[in-house]
Coordinates of C-alpha atoms and ligand atoms in Angstrom, one line a residue:
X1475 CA -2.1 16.7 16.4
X1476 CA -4.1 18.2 13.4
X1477 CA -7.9 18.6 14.7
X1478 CA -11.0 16.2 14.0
X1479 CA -10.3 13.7 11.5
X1480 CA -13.1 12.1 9.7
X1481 CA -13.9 8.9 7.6
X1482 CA -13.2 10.7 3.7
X1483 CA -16.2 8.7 2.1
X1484 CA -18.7 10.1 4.8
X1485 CA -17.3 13.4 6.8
X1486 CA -20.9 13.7 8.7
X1487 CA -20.8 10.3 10.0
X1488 CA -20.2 10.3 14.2
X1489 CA -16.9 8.2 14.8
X1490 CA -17.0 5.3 16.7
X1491 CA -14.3 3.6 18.9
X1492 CA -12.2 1.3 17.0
X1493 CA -9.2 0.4 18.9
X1494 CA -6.5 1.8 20.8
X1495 CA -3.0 1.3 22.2
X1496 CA -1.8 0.5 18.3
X1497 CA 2.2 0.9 18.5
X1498 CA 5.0 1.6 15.1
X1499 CA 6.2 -2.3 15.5
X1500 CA 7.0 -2.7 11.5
X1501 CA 9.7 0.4 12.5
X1502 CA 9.5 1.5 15.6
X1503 CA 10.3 5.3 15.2
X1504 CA 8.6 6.2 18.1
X1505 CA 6.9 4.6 21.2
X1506 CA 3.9 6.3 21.4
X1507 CA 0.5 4.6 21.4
X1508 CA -2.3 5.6 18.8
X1509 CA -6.1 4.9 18.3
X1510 CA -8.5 4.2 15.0
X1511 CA -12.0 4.8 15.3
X1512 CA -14.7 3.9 13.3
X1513 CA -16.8 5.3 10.9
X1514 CA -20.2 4.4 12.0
X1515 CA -21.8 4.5 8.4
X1516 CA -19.4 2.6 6.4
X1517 CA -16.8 1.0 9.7
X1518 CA -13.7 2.1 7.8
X1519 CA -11.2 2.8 10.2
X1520 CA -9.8 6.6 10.6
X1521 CA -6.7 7.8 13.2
X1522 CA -7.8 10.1 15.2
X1523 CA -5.6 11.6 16.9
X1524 CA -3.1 12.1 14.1
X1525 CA -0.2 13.6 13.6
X1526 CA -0.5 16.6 10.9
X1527 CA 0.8 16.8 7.4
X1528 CA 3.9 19.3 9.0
X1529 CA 4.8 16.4 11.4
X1530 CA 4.3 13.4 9.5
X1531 CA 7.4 13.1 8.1
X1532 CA 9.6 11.7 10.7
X1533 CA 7.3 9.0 11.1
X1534 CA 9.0 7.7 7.5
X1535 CA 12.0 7.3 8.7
X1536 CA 11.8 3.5 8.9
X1537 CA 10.9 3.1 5.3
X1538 CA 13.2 2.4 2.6
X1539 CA 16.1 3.0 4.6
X1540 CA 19.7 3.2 3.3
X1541 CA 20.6 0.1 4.3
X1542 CA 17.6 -1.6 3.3
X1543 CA 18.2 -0.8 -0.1
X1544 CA 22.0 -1.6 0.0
X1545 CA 20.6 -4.9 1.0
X1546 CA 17.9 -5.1 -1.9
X1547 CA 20.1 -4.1 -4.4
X1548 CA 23.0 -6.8 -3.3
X1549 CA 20.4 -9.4 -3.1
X1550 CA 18.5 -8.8 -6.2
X1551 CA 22.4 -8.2 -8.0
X1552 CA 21.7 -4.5 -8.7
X1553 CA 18.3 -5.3 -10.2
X1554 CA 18.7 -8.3 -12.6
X1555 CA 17.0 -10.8 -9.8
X1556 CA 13.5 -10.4 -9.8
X1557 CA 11.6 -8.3 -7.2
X1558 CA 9.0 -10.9 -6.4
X1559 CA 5.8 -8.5 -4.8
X1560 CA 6.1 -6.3 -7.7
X1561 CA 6.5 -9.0 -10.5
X1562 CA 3.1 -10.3 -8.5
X1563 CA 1.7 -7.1 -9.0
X1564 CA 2.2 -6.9 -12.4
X1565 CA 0.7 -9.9 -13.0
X1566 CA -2.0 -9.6 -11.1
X1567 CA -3.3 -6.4 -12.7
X1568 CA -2.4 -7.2 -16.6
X1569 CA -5.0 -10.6 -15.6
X1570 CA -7.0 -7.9 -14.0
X1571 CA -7.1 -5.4 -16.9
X1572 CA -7.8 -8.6 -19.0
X1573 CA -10.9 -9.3 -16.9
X1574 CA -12.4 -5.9 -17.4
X1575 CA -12.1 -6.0 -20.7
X1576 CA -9.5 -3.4 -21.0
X1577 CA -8.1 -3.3 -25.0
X1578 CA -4.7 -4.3 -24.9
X1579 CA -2.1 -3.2 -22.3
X1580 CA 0.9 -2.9 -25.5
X1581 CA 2.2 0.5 -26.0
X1582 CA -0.3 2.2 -23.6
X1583 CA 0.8 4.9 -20.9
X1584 CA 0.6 4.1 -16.8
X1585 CA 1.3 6.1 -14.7
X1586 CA 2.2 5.0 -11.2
X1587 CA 1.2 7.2 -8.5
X1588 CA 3.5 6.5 -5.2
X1589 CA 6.3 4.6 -7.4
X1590 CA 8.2 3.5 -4.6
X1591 CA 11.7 1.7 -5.9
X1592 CA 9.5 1.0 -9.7
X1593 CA 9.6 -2.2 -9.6
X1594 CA 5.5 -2.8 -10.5
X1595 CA 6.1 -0.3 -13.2
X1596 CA 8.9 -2.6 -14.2
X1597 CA 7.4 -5.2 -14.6
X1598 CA 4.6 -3.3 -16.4
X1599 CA 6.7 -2.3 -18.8
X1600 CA 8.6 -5.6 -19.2
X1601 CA 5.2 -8.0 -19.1
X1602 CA 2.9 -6.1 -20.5
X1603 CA 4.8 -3.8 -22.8
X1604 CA 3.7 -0.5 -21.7
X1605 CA 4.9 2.7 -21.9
X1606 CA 5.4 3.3 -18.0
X1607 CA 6.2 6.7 -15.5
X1608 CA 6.1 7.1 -12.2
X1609 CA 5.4 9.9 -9.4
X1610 CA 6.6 9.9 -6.1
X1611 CA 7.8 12.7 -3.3
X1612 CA 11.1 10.7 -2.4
X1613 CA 13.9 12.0 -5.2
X1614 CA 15.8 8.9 -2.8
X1615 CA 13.8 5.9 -3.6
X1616 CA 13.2 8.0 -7.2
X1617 CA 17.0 7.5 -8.1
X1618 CA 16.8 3.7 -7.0
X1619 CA 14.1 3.2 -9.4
X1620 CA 16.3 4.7 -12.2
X1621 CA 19.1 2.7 -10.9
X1622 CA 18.1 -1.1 -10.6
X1623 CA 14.8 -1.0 -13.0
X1624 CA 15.9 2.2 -15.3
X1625 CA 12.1 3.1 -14.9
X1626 CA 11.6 7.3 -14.7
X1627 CA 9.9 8.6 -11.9
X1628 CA 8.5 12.6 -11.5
X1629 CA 9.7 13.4 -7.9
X1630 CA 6.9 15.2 -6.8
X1631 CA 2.9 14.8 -5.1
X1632 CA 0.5 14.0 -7.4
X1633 CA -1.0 17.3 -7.9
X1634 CA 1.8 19.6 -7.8
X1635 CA 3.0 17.5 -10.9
X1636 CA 0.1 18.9 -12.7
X1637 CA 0.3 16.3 -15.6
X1638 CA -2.0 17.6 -18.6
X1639 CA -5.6 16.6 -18.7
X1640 CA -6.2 12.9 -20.2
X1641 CA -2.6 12.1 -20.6
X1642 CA -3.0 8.3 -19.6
X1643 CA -4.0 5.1 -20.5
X1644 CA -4.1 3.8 -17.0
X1645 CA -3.3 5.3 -13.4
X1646 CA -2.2 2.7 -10.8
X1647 CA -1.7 2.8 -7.5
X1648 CA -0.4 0.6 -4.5
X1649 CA -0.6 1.1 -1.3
X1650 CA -0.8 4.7 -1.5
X1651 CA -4.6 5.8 -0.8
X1652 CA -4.2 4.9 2.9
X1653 CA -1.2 7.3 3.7
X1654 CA -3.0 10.8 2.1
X1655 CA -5.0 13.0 4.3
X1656 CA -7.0 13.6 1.1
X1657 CA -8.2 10.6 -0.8
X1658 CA -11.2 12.0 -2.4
X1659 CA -8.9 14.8 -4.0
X1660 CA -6.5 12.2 -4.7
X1661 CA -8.7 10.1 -6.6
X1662 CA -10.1 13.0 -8.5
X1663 CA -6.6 13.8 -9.8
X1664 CA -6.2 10.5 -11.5
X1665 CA -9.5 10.8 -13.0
X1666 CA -8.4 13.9 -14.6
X1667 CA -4.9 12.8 -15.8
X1668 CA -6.4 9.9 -17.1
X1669 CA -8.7 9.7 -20.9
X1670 CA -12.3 9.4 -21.0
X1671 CA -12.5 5.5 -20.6
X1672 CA -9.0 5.2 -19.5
X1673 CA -9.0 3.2 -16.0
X1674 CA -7.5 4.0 -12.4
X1675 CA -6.5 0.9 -10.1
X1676 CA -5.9 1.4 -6.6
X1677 CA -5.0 -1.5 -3.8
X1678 CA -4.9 -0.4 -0.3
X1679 CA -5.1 -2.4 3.1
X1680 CA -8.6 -3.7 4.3
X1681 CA -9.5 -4.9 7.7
X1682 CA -10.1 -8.2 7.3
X1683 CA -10.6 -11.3 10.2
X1684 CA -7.0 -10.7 11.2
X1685 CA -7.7 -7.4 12.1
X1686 CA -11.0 -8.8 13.9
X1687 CA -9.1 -11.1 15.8
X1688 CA -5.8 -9.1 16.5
X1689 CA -7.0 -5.4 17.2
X1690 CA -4.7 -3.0 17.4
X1691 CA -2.0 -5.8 16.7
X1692 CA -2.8 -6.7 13.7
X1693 CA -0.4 -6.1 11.0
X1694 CA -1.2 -4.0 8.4
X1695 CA -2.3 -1.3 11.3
X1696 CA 0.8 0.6 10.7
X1697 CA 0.2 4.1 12.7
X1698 CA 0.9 6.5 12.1
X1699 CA 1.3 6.3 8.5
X1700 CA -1.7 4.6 7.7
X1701 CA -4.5 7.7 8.1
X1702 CA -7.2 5.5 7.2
X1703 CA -8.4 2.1 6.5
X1704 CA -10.8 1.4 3.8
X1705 CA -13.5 -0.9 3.5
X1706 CA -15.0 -1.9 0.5
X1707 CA -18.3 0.1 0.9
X1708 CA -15.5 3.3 1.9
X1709 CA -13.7 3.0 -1.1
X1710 CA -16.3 2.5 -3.8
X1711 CA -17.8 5.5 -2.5
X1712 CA -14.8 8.0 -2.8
X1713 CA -14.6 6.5 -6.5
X1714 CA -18.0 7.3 -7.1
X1715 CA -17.4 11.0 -5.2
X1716 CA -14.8 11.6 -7.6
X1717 CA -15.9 11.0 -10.6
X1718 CA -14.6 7.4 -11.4
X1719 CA -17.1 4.4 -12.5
X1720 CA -15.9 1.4 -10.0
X1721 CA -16.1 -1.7 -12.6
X1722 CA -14.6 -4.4 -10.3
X1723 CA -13.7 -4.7 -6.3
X1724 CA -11.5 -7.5 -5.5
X1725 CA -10.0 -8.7 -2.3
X1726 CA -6.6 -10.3 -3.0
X1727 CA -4.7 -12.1 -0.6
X1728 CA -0.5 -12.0 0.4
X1729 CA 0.9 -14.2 2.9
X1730 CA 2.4 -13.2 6.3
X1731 CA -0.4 -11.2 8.1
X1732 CA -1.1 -13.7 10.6
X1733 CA 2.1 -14.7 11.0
X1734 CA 2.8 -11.3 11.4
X1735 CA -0.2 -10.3 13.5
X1736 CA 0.7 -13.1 15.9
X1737 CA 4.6 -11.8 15.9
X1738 CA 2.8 -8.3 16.8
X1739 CA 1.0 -9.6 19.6
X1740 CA 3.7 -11.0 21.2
X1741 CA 5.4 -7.5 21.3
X1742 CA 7.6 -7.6 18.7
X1743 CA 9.2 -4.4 17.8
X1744 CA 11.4 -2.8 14.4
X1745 CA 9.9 -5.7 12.5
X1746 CA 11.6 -4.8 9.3
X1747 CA 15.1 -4.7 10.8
X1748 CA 14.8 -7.8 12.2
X1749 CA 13.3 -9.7 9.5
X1750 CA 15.7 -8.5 7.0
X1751 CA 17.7 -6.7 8.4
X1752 CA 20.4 -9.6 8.9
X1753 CA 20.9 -9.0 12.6
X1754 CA 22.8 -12.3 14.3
X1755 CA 21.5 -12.0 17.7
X1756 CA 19.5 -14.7 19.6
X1757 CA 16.5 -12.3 19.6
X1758 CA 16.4 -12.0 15.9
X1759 CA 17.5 -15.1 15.1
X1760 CA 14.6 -16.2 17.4
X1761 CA 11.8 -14.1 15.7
X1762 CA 13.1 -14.5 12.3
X1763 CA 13.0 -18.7 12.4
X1764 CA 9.4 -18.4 14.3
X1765 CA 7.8 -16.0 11.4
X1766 CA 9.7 -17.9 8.8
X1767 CA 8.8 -21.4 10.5
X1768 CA 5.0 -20.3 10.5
X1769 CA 4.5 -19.4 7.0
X1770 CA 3.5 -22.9 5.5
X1771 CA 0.5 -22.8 8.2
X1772 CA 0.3 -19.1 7.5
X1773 CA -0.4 -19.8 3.5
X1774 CA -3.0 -22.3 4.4
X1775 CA -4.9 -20.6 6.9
X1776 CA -4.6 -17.5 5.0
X1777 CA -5.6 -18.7 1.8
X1778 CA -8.7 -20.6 3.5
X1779 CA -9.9 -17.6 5.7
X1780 CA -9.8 -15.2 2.0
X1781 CA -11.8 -17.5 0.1
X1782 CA -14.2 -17.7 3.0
X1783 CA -14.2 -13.9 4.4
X1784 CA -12.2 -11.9 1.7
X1785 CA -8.3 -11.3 1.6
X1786 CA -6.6 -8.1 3.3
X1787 CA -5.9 -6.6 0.3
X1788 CA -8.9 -4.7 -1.8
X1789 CA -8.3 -4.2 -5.3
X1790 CA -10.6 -1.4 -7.5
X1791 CA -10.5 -1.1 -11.1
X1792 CA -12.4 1.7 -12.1
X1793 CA -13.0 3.9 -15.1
X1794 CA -13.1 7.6 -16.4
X1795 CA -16.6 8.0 -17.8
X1796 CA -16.0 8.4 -21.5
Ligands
ZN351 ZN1 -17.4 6.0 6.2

């Protein structure tokens, strides 16, 4: 365990306790037990202890498996069927981009930063007409990407890429802040790759009344891998830190986390595998008809508690100063 982690937006802020006892149930890789605490200036949530950057990478080993993407590729018929969360995505961001006034999206270069299997710069590309790359460490899920969406992704971090100053229109990415031991450094990077008034969107996890109301079971907890969890006030401030002017926070909303969160706290384990992993068991059966059976009340609930306290999801658009 790497020594003395600290909230990224405010490293001389004391750490609180947050909660403990948080298990891997999405994968379960391992069974050990970890703790957030909580930044007591801004209350994002840091892991502490934490594995270190040498020792991190067996905890992956549930994500993006061989066989889940045997699976996604049979179901989507090698790519032709449409991936629905990154279809979502790309909608959600060109309306977005629309919002903040962007000039149009046609012909302009994004760059996605933790490209996963492409399919958000897919749909980029194929809804909004741009001219799309990607980045990612994994030359596994890289090669998927090329296979199913034909979309090109560096395999590589970030900042070993080295992309030339300004290259980009735009710099997107999902999911991706929470899992880097360096945000701030991280951000800074896609303020430089990016041209003066070009824009950086990121979307990362925020604990929202589920996490108030589940703890260390709620869903999108996912320790190890998640280092930190931002809140608003966290993330506009390692924008501002880096360089980036934060023009809109939003706090969209997916279905599933209480579902989920409720699944969790019931002990649930390998989550994934068991939701779609096509297991026949009674067990699975069991868990898959009870998430499955939940989400109409799920989508109502959710929907209501999102308008009311804020979704799980917080979205920044921000921009390079020109
Ligand atoms: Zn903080």
């Amino acid at each position: 365990m790497s020594a003395a982690p600290h909230c990224p937006a405010h490293p001389d802020a004391p750490l609180t306790p947050g909660v403990s006892g948080a298990r891997d149930q999405f994968f379960t890789i391992t069974e050990e037990r970890f703790a957030y605490r909580t930044c007591s200036e801004c209350k994002g949530l840091v892991l502490d202890p934490r594995p270190g950057p040498e020792a991190i990478g067996r905890y992956y080993g549930g994500y993006y498996t061989e066989r889940f993407l045997e699976r996604l590729e049979r179901r989507t018929q090698g790519g032709k069927r449409a991936f629905g969360s990154g279809r979502l995505r790309a909608l959600g961001f060109l309306r977005g981009l629309d919002k903040i006034g962007f000039d149009t999206p046609v012909g302009k270069r994004l760059l996605d930063v933790g490209a996963g299997l492409g399919a958000f710069a897919r749909y980029a590309r194929d809804l909004g007409k741009m001219d799309v790359r990607g980045v990612d460490f994994s030359a596994h899920t890289a090669a998927f990407a090329k296979r199913l969406h034909d979309v090109d992704i560096d395999v590589n971090e970030l900042r070993t890429q080295a992309y030339p100053e300004g290259s980009f229109d735009v710099v997107t990415a999902w999911h991706y802040l929470e899992h880097v031991y360096d945000p701030i450094t991280e951000l800074a990077e896609m303020r430089r790759v990016v041209k003066p008034g070009g824009v950086v969107m990121v979307e990362t996890p925020t604990p929202s009344l589920a996490y108030r109301v589940f703890g260390p079971r709620w869903m999108y907890l996912m320790p190890p891998t998640h280092l930190y969890h931002y809140r608003p006030a966290t993330l506009v401030s390692m924008f501002e830190q880096a360089g980036l002017q934060v023009v809109a926070v939003r706090r969209p909303w997916f279905p599933g986390e209480w579902a989920g969160s409720l699944l969790f706290s019931l002990g649930v384990r390998n989550f994934t595998e068991v939701l779609f992993g096509g297991g026949k068991s009674a067990r699975e059966r069991l868990i898959r008809l009870a998430f499955f059976g939940m989400i109409p009340v799920d989508i109502a609930w959710g929907l209501l508690v999102a308008l009311i306290a804020g979704g799980s999801n917080l979205r920044i658009f921000a921009r390079r100063p020109e």
